[in-house]
Amino acid sequence: EAGVVQSPRYKIIEKKQPVAFWCNPISGHNTLYWYLQNLGQGPELLIRYENEEAVDDSQLPKDRFSAERLKGVDSTLKIQPAELGDSAVYLCASSLGGPGSYNEQFFGPGTRLTVL
Amino acid sequence: GQQVMQIPQYQHVQEGEDFTTYCNSSTTLSNIQWYKQRPGGHPVFLIQLVKSGEVKKQKRLTFQFGEAKKNSSLHITATQTTDVGTYFCAGGEGANNLFFGTGTRLTVIP
């Protein structure tokens, strides 16, 4: 069974440019997460989806970040415009989900973003 | 907001020595999960604890959830070079949302 797929693996852009990351979760996983991980730190949640609904986007900087999961399967995270401080690894994770459940999360390999 | 702290931040051990990392939350947790992240890799799920005082073992790894459900520990007996990586605890206040700790980076010296 394929794991969580993310692309691209690496992205280098200049500040003020837009950038997009794509994630395809494990088949059948209803919950999808986007995390940001800075070097030497733990993952920080940006947004969580239950199917196509964003149920927690409180940590998403909405002035420049946006995300979508239109059909409740794959998802895209966008930054526009990117700033120097956005350089980090963007991780996507998925889990079976469901109310009242504590499911393990399966992480993708991440996209390492460098903003110059 | 919820904060999950881990200590130590770094740990260097000689191969064969034991290792422990501690996780502390500012609030009572509904569950706690542990993940391992190898250098250059992504977090990989190790285990989940739900019950107060729960203890689980996986070979040389022992996981514990505190009675008050505000702290947890991971203990590795007789470390091996394959144990190298960063260990994160992740605490949840409800279903699905987890707050990751700051991590403990383990280095094992052969």
PDB file of C-alpha atoms in Angstrom:
ATOM      1  CA  GLU A   1       0.000   0.000   0.000  1.00  0.00           C
ATOM      2  CA  ALA A   2       1.349   3.402  -0.950  1.00  0.00           C
ATOM      3  CA  GLY A   3       2.086   5.840   1.830  1.00  0.00           C
ATOM      4  CA  VAL A   4       1.382   9.546   1.908  1.00  0.00           C
ATOM      5  CA  VAL A   5       2.704  11.142  -1.261  1.00  0.00           C
ATOM      6  CA  GLN A   6       3.968  14.709  -1.409  1.00  0.00           C
ATOM      7  CA  SER A   7       5.378  16.774  -4.217  1.00  0.00           C
ATOM      8  CA  PRO A   8       7.642  18.428  -4.876  1.00  0.00           C
ATOM      9  CA  ARG A   9      10.262  17.137  -2.448  1.00  0.00           C
ATOM     10  CA  TYR A  10      12.302  20.309  -2.717  1.00  0.00           C
ATOM     11  CA  LYS A  11      11.455  23.832  -3.824  1.00  0.00           C
ATOM     12  CA  ILE A  12      13.621  26.919  -4.029  1.00  0.00           C
ATOM     13  CA  ILE A  13      11.960  30.232  -4.781  1.00  0.00           C
ATOM     14  CA  GLU A  14      12.631  33.903  -4.366  1.00  0.00           C
ATOM     15  CA  LYS A  15      10.717  35.895  -1.802  1.00  0.00           C
ATOM     16  CA  LYS A  16       7.385  37.321  -2.925  1.00  0.00           C
ATOM     17  CA  GLN A  17       6.893  34.425  -5.345  1.00  0.00           C
ATOM     18  CA  PRO A  18       3.970  32.000  -4.966  1.00  0.00           C
ATOM     19  CA  VAL A  19       4.482  28.329  -4.215  1.00  0.00           C
ATOM     20  CA  ALA A  20       2.194  25.310  -3.954  1.00  0.00           C
ATOM     21  CA  PHE A  21       2.585  21.911  -2.339  1.00  0.00           C
ATOM     22  CA  TRP A  22       0.557  18.831  -3.131  1.00  0.00           C
ATOM     23  CA  CYS A  23      -0.364  15.893  -0.920  1.00  0.00           C
ATOM     24  CA  ASN A  24      -2.121  12.613  -1.621  1.00  0.00           C
ATOM     25  CA  PRO A  25      -3.039  10.796   1.606  1.00  0.00           C
ATOM     26  CA  ILE A  26      -3.298   7.074   2.179  1.00  0.00           C
ATOM     27  CA  SER A  27      -6.384   5.681   0.494  1.00  0.00           C
ATOM     28  CA  GLY A  28      -9.346   5.636   2.841  1.00  0.00           C
ATOM     29  CA  HIS A  29      -7.906   8.155   5.296  1.00  0.00           C
ATOM     30  CA  ASN A  30     -10.507  10.814   5.963  1.00  0.00           C
ATOM     31  CA  THR A  31      -8.317  13.126   8.021  1.00  0.00           C
ATOM     32  CA  LEU A  32      -5.541  15.125   6.409  1.00  0.00           C
ATOM     33  CA  TYR A  33      -3.100  17.431   8.148  1.00  0.00           C
ATOM     34  CA  TRP A  34      -0.624  20.013   6.978  1.00  0.00           C
ATOM     35  CA  TYR A  35       2.268  20.738   9.314  1.00  0.00           C
ATOM     36  CA  LEU A  36       5.203  23.100   9.227  1.00  0.00           C
ATOM     37  CA  GLN A  37       8.483  21.902  10.717  1.00  0.00           C
ATOM     38  CA  ASN A  38      11.369  24.238  11.339  1.00  0.00           C
ATOM     39  CA  LEU A  39      14.851  22.851  11.826  1.00  0.00           C
ATOM     40  CA  GLY A  40      15.263  21.306  15.264  1.00  0.00           C
ATOM     41  CA  GLN A  41      11.617  21.713  16.175  1.00  0.00           C
ATOM     42  CA  GLY A  42       8.514  19.580  16.279  1.00  0.00           C
ATOM     43  CA  PRO A  43       5.809  19.716  13.624  1.00  0.00           C
ATOM     44  CA  GLU A  44       3.326  22.574  14.038  1.00  0.00           C
ATOM     45  CA  LEU A  45      -0.190  22.084  12.765  1.00  0.00           C
ATOM     46  CA  LEU A  46      -1.308  24.470  10.049  1.00  0.00           C
ATOM     47  CA  ILE A  47      -4.648  22.963   9.088  1.00  0.00           C
ATOM     48  CA  ARG A  48      -6.635  19.787   9.571  1.00  0.00           C
ATOM     49  CA  TYR A  49      -9.291  18.430   7.207  1.00  0.00           C
ATOM     50  CA  GLU A  50     -12.029  15.948   7.909  1.00  0.00           C
ATOM     51  CA  ASN A  51     -12.897  14.852   4.384  1.00  0.00           C
ATOM     52  CA  GLU A  52     -13.276  18.126   2.470  1.00  0.00           C
ATOM     53  CA  GLU A  53     -14.004  20.279   5.505  1.00  0.00           C
ATOM     54  CA  ALA A  54     -11.290  22.308   7.207  1.00  0.00           C
ATOM     55  CA  VAL A  55     -12.080  21.667  10.869  1.00  0.00           C
ATOM     56  CA  ASP A  56      -9.072  23.427  12.367  1.00  0.00           C
ATOM     57  CA  ASP A  57      -7.239  26.202  10.556  1.00  0.00           C
ATOM     58  CA  SER A  58      -6.601  28.401  13.566  1.00  0.00           C
ATOM     59  CA  GLN A  59      -2.814  28.268  13.081  1.00  0.00           C
ATOM     60  CA  LEU A  60      -2.892  28.959   9.342  1.00  0.00           C
ATOM     61  CA  PRO A  61      -1.609  32.481   8.492  1.00  0.00           C
ATOM     62  CA  LYS A  62      -4.547  33.300   6.298  1.00  0.00           C
ATOM     63  CA  ASP A  63      -3.097  36.473   4.860  1.00  0.00           C
ATOM     64  CA  ARG A  64      -0.675  34.462   2.751  1.00  0.00           C
ATOM     65  CA  PHE A  65      -1.470  30.776   3.207  1.00  0.00           C
ATOM     66  CA  SER A  66      -4.392  28.901   1.734  1.00  0.00           C
ATOM     67  CA  ALA A  67      -5.315  25.260   1.438  1.00  0.00           C
ATOM     68  CA  GLU A  68      -7.927  23.178  -0.252  1.00  0.00           C
ATOM     69  CA  ARG A  69      -9.123  19.590  -0.339  1.00  0.00           C
ATOM     70  CA  LEU A  70     -11.944  19.901  -2.801  1.00  0.00           C
ATOM     71  CA  LYS A  71     -12.945  16.268  -3.210  1.00  0.00           C
ATOM     72  CA  GLY A  72     -11.881  15.118   0.205  1.00  0.00           C
ATOM     73  CA  VAL A  73      -8.890  13.217  -1.129  1.00  0.00           C
ATOM     74  CA  ASP A  74      -5.750  15.050  -2.201  1.00  0.00           C
ATOM     75  CA  SER A  75      -4.902  18.501  -0.963  1.00  0.00           C
ATOM     76  CA  THR A  76      -2.936  21.579  -1.966  1.00  0.00           C
ATOM     77  CA  LEU A  77      -1.261  24.097   0.304  1.00  0.00           C
ATOM     78  CA  LYS A  78      -0.339  27.447  -1.194  1.00  0.00           C
ATOM     79  CA  ILE A  79       1.751  30.370  -0.048  1.00  0.00           C
ATOM     80  CA  GLN A  80       1.408  33.693  -1.811  1.00  0.00           C
ATOM     81  CA  PRO A  81       3.586  35.643  -1.499  1.00  0.00           C
ATOM     82  CA  ALA A  82       6.364  33.672   0.168  1.00  0.00           C
ATOM     83  CA  GLU A  83       8.570  35.348   2.766  1.00  0.00           C
ATOM     84  CA  LEU A  84      12.059  34.465   3.951  1.00  0.00           C
ATOM     85  CA  GLY A  85      10.653  33.113   7.209  1.00  0.00           C
ATOM     86  CA  ASP A  86       8.564  30.550   5.362  1.00  0.00           C
ATOM     87  CA  SER A  87      11.643  28.433   4.706  1.00  0.00           C
ATOM     88  CA  ALA A  88      10.881  25.119   6.404  1.00  0.00           C
ATOM     89  CA  VAL A  89       9.739  21.574   5.737  1.00  0.00           C
ATOM     90  CA  TYR A  90       6.024  21.269   5.007  1.00  0.00           C
ATOM     91  CA  LEU A  91       4.700  17.902   6.094  1.00  0.00           C
ATOM     92  CA  CYS A  92       1.443  16.295   5.144  1.00  0.00           C
ATOM     93  CA  ALA A  93      -0.038  13.540   7.263  1.00  0.00           C
ATOM     94  CA  SER A  94      -3.186  11.471   7.166  1.00  0.00           C
ATOM     95  CA  SER A  95      -5.133   9.288   9.543  1.00  0.00           C
ATOM     96  CA  LEU A  96      -8.272   7.212   9.482  1.00  0.00           C
ATOM     97  CA  GLY A  97     -10.115   9.892  11.446  1.00  0.00           C
ATOM     98  CA  GLY A  98     -13.624   9.703  12.755  1.00  0.00           C
ATOM     99  CA  PRO A  99     -15.189  11.305  15.814  1.00  0.00           C
ATOM    100  CA  GLY A 100     -13.837  10.288  19.177  1.00  0.00           C
ATOM    101  CA  SER A 101     -10.938   8.376  17.698  1.00  0.00           C
ATOM    102  CA  TYR A 102      -7.276   8.730  18.472  1.00  0.00           C
ATOM    103  CA  ASN A 103      -5.605   7.645  15.296  1.00  0.00           C
ATOM    104  CA  GLU A 104      -1.946   7.391  14.479  1.00  0.00           C
ATOM    105  CA  GLN A 105      -0.806   9.786  11.821  1.00  0.00           C
ATOM    106  CA  PHE A 106       1.113   8.692   8.757  1.00  0.00           C
ATOM    107  CA  PHE A 107       3.474  11.342   7.473  1.00  0.00           C
ATOM    108  CA  GLY A 108       4.647  11.993   3.973  1.00  0.00           C
ATOM    109  CA  PRO A 109       8.303  12.719   3.156  1.00  0.00           C
ATOM    110  CA  GLY A 110       7.687  16.466   3.246  1.00  0.00           C
ATOM    111  CA  THR A 111       8.529  19.353   0.949  1.00  0.00           C
ATOM    112  CA  ARG A 112      11.609  21.324   1.881  1.00  0.00           C
ATOM    113  CA  LEU A 113      11.023  24.960   0.949  1.00  0.00           C
ATOM    114  CA  THR A 114      13.848  27.435   0.669  1.00  0.00           C
ATOM    115  CA  VAL A 115      12.944  31.089   0.157  1.00  0.00           C
ATOM    116  CA  LEU A 116      15.803  33.267  -1.051  1.00  0.00           C
TER     117      LEU A 116
ATOM    118  CA  GLY B   1      -2.922  27.258  24.661  1.00  0.00           C
ATOM    119  CA  GLN B   2      -1.558  23.817  25.108  1.00  0.00           C
ATOM    120  CA  GLN B   3       2.186  23.416  25.386  1.00  0.00           C
ATOM    121  CA  VAL B   4       4.122  20.190  25.321  1.00  0.00           C
ATOM    122  CA  MET B   5       7.721  20.360  26.478  1.00  0.00           C
ATOM    123  CA  GLN B   6      10.340  17.672  26.223  1.00  0.00           C
ATOM    124  CA  ILE B   7      13.615  17.224  28.037  1.00  0.00           C
ATOM    125  CA  PRO B   8      16.393  16.854  27.352  1.00  0.00           C
ATOM    126  CA  GLN B   9      16.701  18.608  24.011  1.00  0.00           C
ATOM    127  CA  TYR B  10      19.783  16.570  23.126  1.00  0.00           C
ATOM    128  CA  GLN B  11      21.244  13.352  24.496  1.00  0.00           C
ATOM    129  CA  HIS B  12      24.484  11.647  23.579  1.00  0.00           C
ATOM    130  CA  VAL B  13      24.917   8.105  24.855  1.00  0.00           C
ATOM    131  CA  GLN B  14      27.430   5.349  24.381  1.00  0.00           C
ATOM    132  CA  GLU B  15      26.036   2.343  22.588  1.00  0.00           C
ATOM    133  CA  GLY B  16      24.619  -0.004  25.199  1.00  0.00           C
ATOM    134  CA  GLU B  17      23.652   2.736  27.632  1.00  0.00           C
ATOM    135  CA  ASP B  18      20.063   3.511  28.490  1.00  0.00           C
ATOM    136  CA  PHE B  19      18.184   6.612  27.361  1.00  0.00           C
ATOM    137  CA  THR B  20      15.103   8.385  28.657  1.00  0.00           C
ATOM    138  CA  THR B  21      13.158  11.357  27.337  1.00  0.00           C
ATOM    139  CA  TYR B  22      10.436  13.126  29.279  1.00  0.00           C
ATOM    140  CA  CYS B  23       7.374  14.898  28.025  1.00  0.00           C
ATOM    141  CA  ASN B  24       5.346  17.398  30.057  1.00  0.00           C
ATOM    142  CA  SER B  25       2.093  19.113  29.213  1.00  0.00           C
ATOM    143  CA  SER B  26       0.619  22.269  30.693  1.00  0.00           C
ATOM    144  CA  THR B  27      -2.836  20.702  30.460  1.00  0.00           C
ATOM    145  CA  THR B  28      -4.393  17.293  31.005  1.00  0.00           C
ATOM    146  CA  LEU B  29      -4.129  15.149  27.903  1.00  0.00           C
ATOM    147  CA  SER B  30      -6.668  12.754  26.463  1.00  0.00           C
ATOM    148  CA  ASN B  31      -3.934  10.711  24.838  1.00  0.00           C
ATOM    149  CA  ILE B  32      -0.285  10.851  23.987  1.00  0.00           C
ATOM    150  CA  GLN B  33       1.554   9.504  20.987  1.00  0.00           C
ATOM    151  CA  TRP B  34       5.262   9.020  20.385  1.00  0.00           C
ATOM    152  CA  TYR B  35       6.990   9.430  17.047  1.00  0.00           C
ATOM    153  CA  LYS B  36      10.528   8.875  15.849  1.00  0.00           C
ATOM    154  CA  GLN B  37      12.142  10.948  13.144  1.00  0.00           C
ATOM    155  CA  ARG B  38      15.396   9.769  11.641  1.00  0.00           C
ATOM    156  CA  PRO B  39      17.813  12.413  10.328  1.00  0.00           C
ATOM    157  CA  GLY B  40      16.448  13.665   7.013  1.00  0.00           C
ATOM    158  CA  GLY B  41      13.273  11.636   7.422  1.00  0.00           C
ATOM    159  CA  HIS B  42       9.722  12.186   8.504  1.00  0.00           C
ATOM    160  CA  PRO B  43       8.021  11.338  11.807  1.00  0.00           C
ATOM    161  CA  VAL B  44       7.024   7.707  12.169  1.00  0.00           C
ATOM    162  CA  PHE B  45       4.433   6.594  14.695  1.00  0.00           C
ATOM    163  CA  LEU B  46       5.707   4.439  17.557  1.00  0.00           C
ATOM    164  CA  ILE B  47       2.871   4.077  20.035  1.00  0.00           C
ATOM    165  CA  GLN B  48      -0.199   5.634  21.624  1.00  0.00           C
ATOM    166  CA  LEU B  49      -1.115   5.787  25.309  1.00  0.00           C
ATOM    167  CA  VAL B  50      -4.622   6.609  26.475  1.00  0.00           C
ATOM    168  CA  LYS B  51      -5.120   5.404  30.030  1.00  0.00           C
ATOM    169  CA  SER B  52      -3.843   7.039  33.200  1.00  0.00           C
ATOM    170  CA  GLY B  53      -0.708   5.266  34.434  1.00  0.00           C
ATOM    171  CA  GLU B  54      -0.494   3.150  31.297  1.00  0.00           C
ATOM    172  CA  VAL B  55       2.790   1.394  30.511  1.00  0.00           C
ATOM    173  CA  LYS B  56       3.541  -0.195  27.155  1.00  0.00           C
ATOM    174  CA  LYS B  57       6.643  -1.985  25.922  1.00  0.00           C
ATOM    175  CA  GLN B  58       8.034  -2.533  22.472  1.00  0.00           C
ATOM    176  CA  LYS B  59      11.153  -4.675  22.696  1.00  0.00           C
ATOM    177  CA  ARG B  60      13.744  -2.335  24.242  1.00  0.00           C
ATOM    178  CA  LEU B  61      11.367   0.660  24.385  1.00  0.00           C
ATOM    179  CA  THR B  62       9.146   1.350  27.399  1.00  0.00           C
ATOM    180  CA  PHE B  63       6.481   4.048  27.265  1.00  0.00           C
ATOM    181  CA  GLN B  64       4.688   5.449  30.275  1.00  0.00           C
ATOM    182  CA  PHE B  65       1.727   7.797  30.712  1.00  0.00           C
ATOM    183  CA  GLY B  66       1.525   9.636  34.017  1.00  0.00           C
ATOM    184  CA  GLU B  67      -1.269   9.157  36.521  1.00  0.00           C
ATOM    185  CA  ALA B  68      -2.424  12.744  36.023  1.00  0.00           C
ATOM    186  CA  LYS B  69      -2.178  12.371  32.227  1.00  0.00           C
ATOM    187  CA  LYS B  70       0.068  15.430  32.015  1.00  0.00           C
ATOM    188  CA  ASN B  71       3.398  13.726  31.469  1.00  0.00           C
ATOM    189  CA  SER B  72       4.924  10.794  29.692  1.00  0.00           C
ATOM    190  CA  SER B  73       8.280   9.142  29.231  1.00  0.00           C
ATOM    191  CA  LEU B  74      10.075   6.962  26.735  1.00  0.00           C
ATOM    192  CA  HIS B  75      12.889   4.749  27.973  1.00  0.00           C
ATOM    193  CA  ILE B  76      15.231   2.820  25.705  1.00  0.00           C
ATOM    194  CA  THR B  77      17.270   0.021  27.258  1.00  0.00           C
ATOM    195  CA  ALA B  78      20.714  -0.744  25.871  1.00  0.00           C
ATOM    196  CA  THR B  79      20.697   1.705  22.994  1.00  0.00           C
ATOM    197  CA  GLN B  80      21.851   0.683  19.542  1.00  0.00           C
ATOM    198  CA  THR B  81      23.032   2.829  16.650  1.00  0.00           C
ATOM    199  CA  THR B  82      19.707   2.202  14.941  1.00  0.00           C
ATOM    200  CA  ASP B  83      18.012   4.169  17.738  1.00  0.00           C
ATOM    201  CA  VAL B  84      19.530   7.419  16.464  1.00  0.00           C
ATOM    202  CA  GLY B  85      16.963  10.093  15.683  1.00  0.00           C
ATOM    203  CA  THR B  86      14.659  12.631  17.255  1.00  0.00           C
ATOM    204  CA  TYR B  87      11.876  11.374  19.480  1.00  0.00           C
ATOM    205  CA  PHE B  88       8.732  13.467  19.671  1.00  0.00           C
ATOM    206  CA  CYS B  89       5.817  13.127  21.994  1.00  0.00           C
ATOM    207  CA  ALA B  90       2.500  14.500  20.775  1.00  0.00           C
ATOM    208  CA  GLY B  91      -0.300  15.200  23.182  1.00  0.00           C
ATOM    209  CA  GLY B  92      -3.962  15.489  22.384  1.00  0.00           C
ATOM    210  CA  GLU B  93      -6.718  17.290  24.219  1.00  0.00           C
ATOM    211  CA  GLY B  94      -9.336  15.673  22.076  1.00  0.00           C
ATOM    212  CA  ALA B  95      -9.629  13.349  19.166  1.00  0.00           C
ATOM    213  CA  ASN B  96      -7.264  13.839  16.276  1.00  0.00           C
ATOM    214  CA  ASN B  97      -5.544  17.129  17.095  1.00  0.00           C
ATOM    215  CA  LEU B  98      -2.057  16.628  18.462  1.00  0.00           C
ATOM    216  CA  PHE B  99       0.441  19.127  19.789  1.00  0.00           C
ATOM    217  CA  PHE B 100       3.953  17.961  19.145  1.00  0.00           C
ATOM    218  CA  GLY B 101       6.654  18.426  21.710  1.00  0.00           C
ATOM    219  CA  THR B 102      10.001  20.014  21.068  1.00  0.00           C
ATOM    220  CA  GLY B 103      11.689  16.655  20.595  1.00  0.00           C
ATOM    221  CA  THR B 104      14.781  14.956  22.009  1.00  0.00           C
ATOM    222  CA  ARG B 105      17.598  14.302  19.590  1.00  0.00           C
ATOM    223  CA  LEU B 106      19.402  11.078  20.447  1.00  0.00           C
ATOM    224  CA  THR B 107      22.925  10.394  19.296  1.00  0.00           C
ATOM    225  CA  VAL B 108      24.404   6.951  19.920  1.00  0.00           C
ATOM    226  CA  ILE B 109      28.163   6.684  19.925  1.00  0.00           C
ATOM    227  CA  PRO B 110      29.401   3.267  18.727  1.00  0.00           C
TER     228      PRO B 110
END
